[in-house]
Structures are given as C-alpha cells and as structure tokens.
PDB file of C-alpha atoms in Angstrom:
ATOM      1  CA  SER Y  24      78.180 170.384  84.244  1.00  0.00           C
ATOM      2  CA  GLN Y  25      78.185 166.879  82.802  1.00  0.00           C
ATOM      3  CA  GLN Y  26      79.628 166.409  79.371  1.00  0.00           C
ATOM      4  CA  GLY Y  27      80.937 162.890  79.382  1.00  0.00           C
ATOM      5  CA  GLU Y  28      78.769 159.857  79.423  1.00  0.00           C
ATOM      6  CA  GLU Y  29      80.297 156.629  80.540  1.00  0.00           C
ATOM      7  CA  ASP Y  30      79.093 153.355  79.194  1.00  0.00           C
ATOM      8  CA  PRO Y  31      78.205 151.005  80.722  1.00  0.00           C
ATOM      9  CA  GLN Y  32      76.879 152.494  83.952  1.00  0.00           C
ATOM     10  CA  ALA Y  33      77.832 149.283  85.726  1.00  0.00           C
ATOM     11  CA  LEU Y  34      80.032 146.339  84.813  1.00  0.00           C
ATOM     12  CA  SER Y  35      80.570 143.085  86.679  1.00  0.00           C
ATOM     13  CA  ILE Y  36      83.242 140.637  85.521  1.00  0.00           C
ATOM     14  CA  GLN Y  37      85.323 137.765  86.842  1.00  0.00           C
ATOM     15  CA  GLU Y  38      88.780 138.356  88.206  1.00  0.00           C
ATOM     16  CA  GLY Y  39      91.351 137.916  85.483  1.00  0.00           C
ATOM     17  CA  GLU Y  40      89.078 139.114  82.683  1.00  0.00           C
ATOM     18  CA  ASN Y  41      89.551 142.384  80.867  1.00  0.00           C
ATOM     19  CA  ALA Y  42      87.264 145.337  81.597  1.00  0.00           C
ATOM     20  CA  THR Y  43      86.416 147.970  79.005  1.00  0.00           C
ATOM     21  CA  MET Y  44      84.673 151.229  79.765  1.00  0.00           C
ATOM     22  CA  ASN Y  45      83.711 153.895  77.277  1.00  0.00           C
ATOM     23  CA  CYS Y  46      83.316 157.636  77.527  1.00  0.00           C
ATOM     24  CA  SER Y  47      81.632 159.935  75.033  1.00  0.00           C
ATOM     25  CA  TYR Y  48      81.740 163.709  75.093  1.00  0.00           C
ATOM     26  CA  LYS Y  49      80.144 166.541  73.190  1.00  0.00           C
ATOM     27  CA  THR Y  50      82.536 169.460  72.660  1.00  0.00           C
ATOM     28  CA  SER Y  51      86.129 169.985  71.546  1.00  0.00           C
ATOM     29  CA  ILE Y  52      88.796 169.035  74.046  1.00  0.00           C
ATOM     30  CA  ASN Y  53      92.541 169.334  74.634  1.00  0.00           C
ATOM     31  CA  ASN Y  54      92.770 166.364  76.950  1.00  0.00           C
ATOM     32  CA  LEU Y  55      90.751 163.552  78.433  1.00  0.00           C
ATOM     33  CA  GLN Y  56      91.464 162.052  81.813  1.00  0.00           C
ATOM     34  CA  TRP Y  57      90.398 158.937  83.645  1.00  0.00           C
ATOM     35  CA  TYR Y  58      90.008 158.722  87.404  1.00  0.00           C
ATOM     36  CA  ARG Y  59      89.233 155.920  89.829  1.00  0.00           C
ATOM     37  CA  GLN Y  60      87.167 156.249  92.985  1.00  0.00           C
ATOM     38  CA  ASN Y  61      87.169 153.493  95.539  1.00  0.00           C
ATOM     39  CA  SER Y  62      84.160 153.289  97.819  1.00  0.00           C
ATOM     40  CA  GLY Y  63      84.217 156.061 100.414  1.00  0.00           C
ATOM     41  CA  ARG Y  64      87.402 157.614  99.059  1.00  0.00           C
ATOM     42  CA  GLY Y  65      88.484 160.530  96.907  1.00  0.00           C
ATOM     43  CA  LEU Y  66      89.157 160.284  93.192  1.00  0.00           C
ATOM     44  CA  VAL Y  67      92.575 159.212  92.020  1.00  0.00           C
ATOM     45  CA  HIS Y  68      93.993 160.285  88.676  1.00  0.00           C
ATOM     46  CA  LEU Y  69      94.870 157.327  86.439  1.00  0.00           C
ATOM     47  CA  ILE Y  70      95.873 158.622  83.052  1.00  0.00           C
ATOM     48  CA  LEU Y  71      95.700 161.696  80.824  1.00  0.00           C
ATOM     49  CA  ILE Y  72      95.597 161.551  77.049  1.00  0.00           C
ATOM     50  CA  ARG Y  73      95.955 164.649  74.932  1.00  0.00           C
ATOM     51  CA  SER Y  74      93.807 165.330  71.883  1.00  0.00           C
ATOM     52  CA  ASN Y  75      96.696 164.684  69.493  1.00  0.00           C
ATOM     53  CA  GLU Y  76      97.288 161.225  70.958  1.00  0.00           C
ATOM     54  CA  ARG Y  77      95.373 158.115  69.966  1.00  0.00           C
ATOM     55  CA  GLU Y  78      96.488 155.627  72.562  1.00  0.00           C
ATOM     56  CA  LYS Y  79      98.275 155.601  75.878  1.00  0.00           C
ATOM     57  CA  HIS Y  80      99.362 152.855  78.254  1.00  0.00           C
ATOM     58  CA  SER Y  81     100.079 152.785  81.964  1.00  0.00           C
ATOM     59  CA  GLY Y  82     100.687 149.384  83.517  1.00  0.00           C
ATOM     60  CA  ARG Y  83      97.518 147.329  82.999  1.00  0.00           C
ATOM     61  CA  LEU Y  84      95.634 150.373  81.704  1.00  0.00           C
ATOM     62  CA  ARG Y  85      95.164 151.217  78.062  1.00  0.00           C
ATOM     63  CA  VAL Y  86      93.329 154.342  76.983  1.00  0.00           C
ATOM     64  CA  THR Y  87      92.286 155.180  73.463  1.00  0.00           C
ATOM     65  CA  LEU Y  88      90.935 158.454  72.158  1.00  0.00           C
ATOM     66  CA  ASP Y  89      89.000 158.998  68.943  1.00  0.00           C
ATOM     67  CA  THR Y  90      88.393 162.716  68.554  1.00  0.00           C
ATOM     68  CA  SER Y  91      86.407 162.226  65.342  1.00  0.00           C
ATOM     69  CA  LYS Y  92      83.878 160.166  67.284  1.00  0.00           C
ATOM     70  CA  LYS Y  93      84.324 162.176  70.487  1.00  0.00           C
ATOM     71  CA  SER Y  94      84.897 159.018  72.456  1.00  0.00           C
ATOM     72  CA  SER Y  95      87.468 157.314  74.619  1.00  0.00           C
ATOM     73  CA  SER Y  96      87.835 153.861  76.093  1.00  0.00           C
ATOM     74  CA  LEU Y  97      89.620 152.594  79.169  1.00  0.00           C
ATOM     75  CA  LEU Y  98      90.766 148.989  79.129  1.00  0.00           C
ATOM     76  CA  ILE Y  99      91.919 147.291  82.307  1.00  0.00           C
ATOM     77  CA  THR Y 100      93.645 144.014  81.538  1.00  0.00           C
ATOM     78  CA  ALA Y 101      93.848 140.993  83.856  1.00  0.00           C
ATOM     79  CA  SER Y 102      91.460 142.569  86.357  1.00  0.00           C
ATOM     80  CA  ARG Y 103      91.954 142.148  90.082  1.00  0.00           C
ATOM     81  CA  ALA Y 104      89.582 142.431  93.019  1.00  0.00           C
ATOM     82  CA  ALA Y 105      91.330 145.676  93.943  1.00  0.00           C
ATOM     83  CA  ASP Y 106      90.159 147.199  90.644  1.00  0.00           C
ATOM     84  CA  THR Y 107      86.609 147.260  92.027  1.00  0.00           C
ATOM     85  CA  ALA Y 108      85.748 150.963  91.980  1.00  0.00           C
ATOM     86  CA  SER Y 109      83.916 153.659  90.043  1.00  0.00           C
ATOM     87  CA  TYR Y 110      85.732 155.038  87.025  1.00  0.00           C
ATOM     88  CA  PHE Y 111      85.180 158.566  85.738  1.00  0.00           C
ATOM     89  CA  CYS Y 112      86.264 160.311  82.589  1.00  0.00           C
ATOM     90  CA  ALA Y 113      86.795 164.052  82.496  1.00  0.00           C
ATOM     91  CA  THR Y 114      87.579 166.361  79.594  1.00  0.00           C
ATOM     92  CA  GLY Y 115      89.601 169.539  79.689  1.00  0.00           C
ATOM     93  CA  MET Y 116      90.568 172.527  77.609  1.00  0.00           C
ATOM     94  CA  ASP Y 117      93.895 174.342  77.878  1.00  0.00           C
ATOM     95  CA  SER Y 118      92.034 177.652  77.906  1.00  0.00           C
ATOM     96  CA  ASN Y 119      90.451 177.071  81.293  1.00  0.00           C
ATOM     97  CA  TYR Y 120      90.872 175.262  84.576  1.00  0.00           C
ATOM     98  CA  GLN Y 121      87.651 173.354  84.600  1.00  0.00           C
ATOM     99  CA  LEU Y 122      87.236 169.649  83.921  1.00  0.00           C
ATOM    100  CA  ILE Y 123      83.906 168.395  82.637  1.00  0.00           C
ATOM    101  CA  TRP Y 124      82.999 165.115  84.270  1.00  0.00           C
ATOM    102  CA  GLY Y 125      81.112 162.039  83.205  1.00  0.00           C
ATOM    103  CA  ALA Y 126      78.691 160.149  85.408  1.00  0.00           C
ATOM    104  CA  GLY Y 127      81.024 157.199  86.015  1.00  0.00           C
ATOM    105  CA  THR Y 128      81.087 153.451  85.486  1.00  0.00           C
ATOM    106  CA  LYS Y 129      80.833 151.204  88.505  1.00  0.00           C
ATOM    107  CA  LEU Y 130      83.149 148.218  88.034  1.00  0.00           C
ATOM    108  CA  ILE Y 131      82.819 145.109  90.179  1.00  0.00           C
ATOM    109  CA  ILE Y 132      85.439 142.373  89.970  1.00  0.00           C
ATOM    110  CA  LYS Y 133      84.156 139.052  91.242  1.00  0.00           C
ATOM    111  CA  PRO Y 134      86.737 136.753  92.839  1.00  0.00           C
TER     112      PRO Y 134
ATOM    113  CA  ASP J  22     102.365 162.620 103.919  1.00  0.00           C
ATOM    114  CA  THR J  23      98.809 163.461 102.951  1.00  0.00           C
ATOM    115  CA  ALA J  24      98.766 165.523  99.761  1.00  0.00           C
ATOM    116  CA  VAL J  25      95.251 166.975  99.981  1.00  0.00           C
ATOM    117  CA  SER J  26      93.579 166.819 103.363  1.00  0.00           C
ATOM    118  CA  GLN J  27      90.091 167.800 104.462  1.00  0.00           C
ATOM    119  CA  THR J  28      88.514 168.206 107.850  1.00  0.00           C
ATOM    120  CA  PRO J  29      86.220 166.957 109.104  1.00  0.00           C
ATOM    121  CA  LYS J  30      85.711 163.623 107.370  1.00  0.00           C
ATOM    122  CA  TYR J  31      82.143 163.342 108.606  1.00  0.00           C
ATOM    123  CA  LEU J  32      79.772 166.143 109.532  1.00  0.00           C
ATOM    124  CA  VAL J  33      76.271 165.578 110.867  1.00  0.00           C
ATOM    125  CA  THR J  34      74.251 168.654 111.633  1.00  0.00           C
ATOM    126  CA  GLN J  35      70.729 169.996 111.750  1.00  0.00           C
ATOM    127  CA  MET J  36      68.934 172.147 109.238  1.00  0.00           C
ATOM    128  CA  GLY J  37      69.567 175.838 109.684  1.00  0.00           C
ATOM    129  CA  ASN J  38      73.037 175.464 111.183  1.00  0.00           C
ATOM    130  CA  ASP J  39      76.217 176.992 109.756  1.00  0.00           C
ATOM    131  CA  LYS J  40      79.251 174.790 109.195  1.00  0.00           C
ATOM    132  CA  SER J  41      82.707 174.949 107.648  1.00  0.00           C
ATOM    133  CA  ILE J  42      84.891 172.425 105.878  1.00  0.00           C
ATOM    134  CA  LYS J  43      88.632 172.982 105.628  1.00  0.00           C
ATOM    135  CA  CYS J  44      91.031 171.883 102.945  1.00  0.00           C
ATOM    136  CA  GLU J  45      94.806 172.020 102.749  1.00  0.00           C
ATOM    137  CA  GLN J  46      97.222 170.829 100.086  1.00  0.00           C
ATOM    138  CA  ASN J  47     100.977 170.424 100.480  1.00  0.00           C
ATOM    139  CA  LEU J  48     101.698 169.853  96.798  1.00  0.00           C
ATOM    140  CA  GLY J  49     102.582 173.440  95.981  1.00  0.00           C
ATOM    141  CA  HIS J  50      99.700 173.666  93.516  1.00  0.00           C
ATOM    142  CA  ASP J  51      98.297 176.980  92.344  1.00  0.00           C
ATOM    143  CA  THR J  52      94.707 175.917  91.821  1.00  0.00           C
ATOM    144  CA  MET J  53      92.170 174.438  94.209  1.00  0.00           C
ATOM    145  CA  TYR J  54      88.587 173.285  93.759  1.00  0.00           C
ATOM    146  CA  TRP J  55      85.461 172.364  95.651  1.00  0.00           C
ATOM    147  CA  TYR J  56      83.202 169.644  94.257  1.00  0.00           C
ATOM    148  CA  LYS J  57      79.902 168.242  95.430  1.00  0.00           C
ATOM    149  CA  GLN J  58      79.155 164.565  94.798  1.00  0.00           C
ATOM    150  CA  ASP J  59      75.561 163.521  95.236  1.00  0.00           C
ATOM    151  CA  SER J  60      74.143 160.125  96.105  1.00  0.00           C
ATOM    152  CA  LYS J  61      74.190 159.101  92.426  1.00  0.00           C
ATOM    153  CA  LYS J  62      77.914 159.843  92.274  1.00  0.00           C
ATOM    154  CA  PHE J  63      77.509 162.871  89.977  1.00  0.00           C
ATOM    155  CA  LEU J  64      80.463 165.190  90.507  1.00  0.00           C
ATOM    156  CA  LYS J  65      79.630 168.881  90.275  1.00  0.00           C
ATOM    157  CA  ILE J  66      82.205 171.684  90.348  1.00  0.00           C
ATOM    158  CA  MET J  67      81.290 174.426  92.790  1.00  0.00           C
ATOM    159  CA  PHE J  68      84.256 176.765  93.014  1.00  0.00           C
ATOM    160  CA  SER J  69      87.832 177.089  91.966  1.00  0.00           C
ATOM    161  CA  TYR J  70      90.608 179.379  93.160  1.00  0.00           C
ATOM    162  CA  ASN J  71      93.885 180.126  91.486  1.00  0.00           C
ATOM    163  CA  ASN J  72      96.503 181.808  93.686  1.00  0.00           C
ATOM    164  CA  LYS J  73      93.777 182.905  96.093  1.00  0.00           C
ATOM    165  CA  GLU J  74      91.587 184.375  93.352  1.00  0.00           C
ATOM    166  CA  LEU J  75      88.151 182.997  92.536  1.00  0.00           C
ATOM    167  CA  ILE J  76      88.131 181.748  88.943  1.00  0.00           C
ATOM    168  CA  ILE J  77      85.179 179.382  88.799  1.00  0.00           C
ATOM    169  CA  ASN J  78      81.924 180.117  90.535  1.00  0.00           C
ATOM    170  CA  GLU J  79      79.237 177.799  89.276  1.00  0.00           C
ATOM    171  CA  THR J  80      75.574 178.260  90.027  1.00  0.00           C
ATOM    172  CA  VAL J  81      75.716 177.603  93.722  1.00  0.00           C
ATOM    173  CA  PRO J  82      73.419 179.110  96.366  1.00  0.00           C
ATOM    174  CA  ASN J  83      74.792 182.176  98.106  1.00  0.00           C
ATOM    175  CA  ARG J  84      74.735 180.169 101.313  1.00  0.00           C
ATOM    176  CA  PHE J  85      78.001 178.608 100.147  1.00  0.00           C
ATOM    177  CA  SER J  86      81.033 180.834 100.511  1.00  0.00           C
ATOM    178  CA  PRO J  87      84.564 179.740  99.743  1.00  0.00           C
ATOM    179  CA  LYS J  88      87.596 181.377 101.293  1.00  0.00           C
ATOM    180  CA  SER J  89      91.225 180.984 100.339  1.00  0.00           C
ATOM    181  CA  PRO J  90      93.574 182.542 102.925  1.00  0.00           C
ATOM    182  CA  ASP J  91      96.590 181.379 100.926  1.00  0.00           C
ATOM    183  CA  LYS J  92      97.148 179.177  97.924  1.00  0.00           C
ATOM    184  CA  ALA J  93      97.559 176.054 100.075  1.00  0.00           C
ATOM    185  CA  HIS J  94      94.177 176.400 101.762  1.00  0.00           C
ATOM    186  CA  LEU J  95      90.613 176.563 100.514  1.00  0.00           C
ATOM    187  CA  ASN J  96      87.785 176.493 103.006  1.00  0.00           C
ATOM    188  CA  LEU J  97      84.066 176.179 102.422  1.00  0.00           C
ATOM    189  CA  HIS J  98      81.527 177.799 104.698  1.00  0.00           C
ATOM    190  CA  ILE J  99      77.866 176.888 104.425  1.00  0.00           C
ATOM    191  CA  ASN J 100      75.141 178.976 106.030  1.00  0.00           C
ATOM    192  CA  SER J 101      71.616 177.883 106.881  1.00  0.00           C
ATOM    193  CA  LEU J 102      72.119 174.270 105.928  1.00  0.00           C
ATOM    194  CA  GLU J 103      69.312 172.506 104.076  1.00  0.00           C
ATOM    195  CA  LEU J 104      68.464 168.834 103.629  1.00  0.00           C
ATOM    196  CA  GLY J 105      69.531 169.038  99.978  1.00  0.00           C
ATOM    197  CA  ASP J 106      73.046 169.999 101.008  1.00  0.00           C
ATOM    198  CA  SER J 107      73.628 166.439 102.186  1.00  0.00           C
ATOM    199  CA  ALA J 108      76.370 165.063  99.961  1.00  0.00           C
ATOM    200  CA  VAL J 109      80.063 164.324  99.897  1.00  0.00           C
ATOM    201  CA  TYR J 110      82.197 167.417  99.344  1.00  0.00           C
ATOM    202  CA  PHE J 111      85.610 167.006  97.775  1.00  0.00           C
ATOM    203  CA  CYS J 112      88.473 169.405  97.689  1.00  0.00           C
ATOM    204  CA  ALA J 113      91.016 169.045  94.890  1.00  0.00           C
ATOM    205  CA  SER J 114      94.095 170.806  93.623  1.00  0.00           C
ATOM    206  CA  SER J 115      95.962 170.920  90.342  1.00  0.00           C
ATOM    207  CA  PRO J 116      99.521 171.900  89.532  1.00  0.00           C
ATOM    208  CA  SER J 117      99.277 174.821  87.192  1.00  0.00           C
ATOM    209  CA  SER J 118      97.197 177.706  86.067  1.00  0.00           C
ATOM    210  CA  GLY J 119      95.845 178.349  82.628  1.00  0.00           C
ATOM    211  CA  ARG J 120      95.433 174.724  81.607  1.00  0.00           C
ATOM    212  CA  SER J 121      93.443 171.766  82.752  1.00  0.00           C
ATOM    213  CA  TYR J 122      95.846 169.381  84.418  1.00  0.00           C
ATOM    214  CA  GLU J 123      95.254 166.278  86.443  1.00  0.00           C
ATOM    215  CA  GLN J 124      93.588 166.985  89.747  1.00  0.00           C
ATOM    216  CA  TYR J 125      94.471 165.596  93.139  1.00  0.00           C
ATOM    217  CA  PHE J 126      91.540 164.939  95.423  1.00  0.00           C
ATOM    218  CA  GLY J 127      91.115 164.962  99.156  1.00  0.00           C
ATOM    219  CA  PRO J 128      89.337 162.092 100.953  1.00  0.00           C
ATOM    220  CA  GLY J 129      86.021 163.920 101.046  1.00  0.00           C
ATOM    221  CA  THR J 130      83.716 165.250 103.747  1.00  0.00           C
ATOM    222  CA  ARG J 131      80.423 163.442 104.084  1.00  0.00           C
ATOM    223  CA  LEU J 132      77.862 166.030 105.152  1.00  0.00           C
ATOM    224  CA  THR J 133      74.538 164.830 106.512  1.00  0.00           C
ATOM    225  CA  VAL J 134      71.867 167.397 107.263  1.00  0.00           C
ATOM    226  CA  THR J 135      68.982 166.188 109.424  1.00  0.00           C
TER     227      THR J 135
END
C-alpha cells in the first residue's frame, strides 16, 4: 500500500545544483528510508533516519525528518549526472517487517 | 559477488502460461520479499518470508504462489499468466526479523505477457 507521497513527481536541474525532494506520510513511524533506483535497475538503499532523529548526513546526502508534520526531505548537494534516477521514500515500524512506499520522484540532472 | 540475484532478468511469455522467477540472497538475511513494480513505478509488496515462514501476504491473486525452500531462497510461481501481470518483479531481503530494516533489492525480472 502507498503511504508516502513524494513531491515533486519529477525534477530537472543543472549539474552542480542542489536537488531537494520531499516525502509526506500519514501514520506513525519508527523510521523513514530513502532509496534510489537507476533506470532498469533494482532499488538501492541510501539512508535511514529513525523517528527520534531530526537530521542525518551521508556524503552529499542530507535527510531531515519532521514527525510533527509527517514529512521528510532529501537534499542532494552538488548534483552529478550519475544522480539521475528515481528516488523513493519508505516508512517502517519496528513492530512489523513491511515498508510502506511512496510513488517516487524522478530526478534528471542535465549536464 | 551479487548480494541478491534473480533469474531470469527478462521473461516474455503468452497468456495462460505458467512461469517461475527465482531469487537467492547471499547476505545471510532472515527476511525476503517479493515486490511488483508497475509501469508507473509504483512499488507494491506481494509477499514476505521470514526464516521460510510466510509473514506478509498482501491481496494478490491465488495464481501467485511463493515458495521458500530455505532462508536464502524465495521463488515466485505464477499460474495462468494474464496481460495485467506484465510488470517488473523485484526480490529483496533484509537483515533481521521483527523490525523494518533497510532492504536489499535484486536487479528485477521484467515480465511481459503477450
């Protein structure tokens, strides 16, 4: 079932610019995860942020989580052509195995 | 070494046929999943197994039957294929039971039913 909604659905920016994607969700969560999917490939886990965290960094990625607004953002700094992909958020609860997925944001980095 | 592998990568078949997709993970994970991704990129969970036991069984037609011979393998058999079954099917695994951890995905099997 779909819980998360990514915004925007599609984003096209110039190489070197920063890209920001947002994810909103509806129910309580224990963690929120971001994944990348390159065209024709499987999803790759990028970063996990737990509900008691507000911000997390990994290389050029910065994720924020606002549980009061039930939203998260993924910032990719200094974008590269290789960042062109679809990005998905997924929310999870510690009480079960299932992740609830958003519909994804398609990011295009123009050279 | 490939962490989560699926075979075949592409599968083209006619309506009414029966086909299987195989998945293997060498990560030592306890939990495995099957997802269906449609043409709009929506990712839908179908099944999940934990240590060979079925733990998630979403509303999926009975024509789909998962089988887990051991915790490293999760296969998907589809009977009487229909046009609407055309999609990309992903296998995934995650490291532990009882909590939602990051999932590791296979490369996908693109199924085309004609």
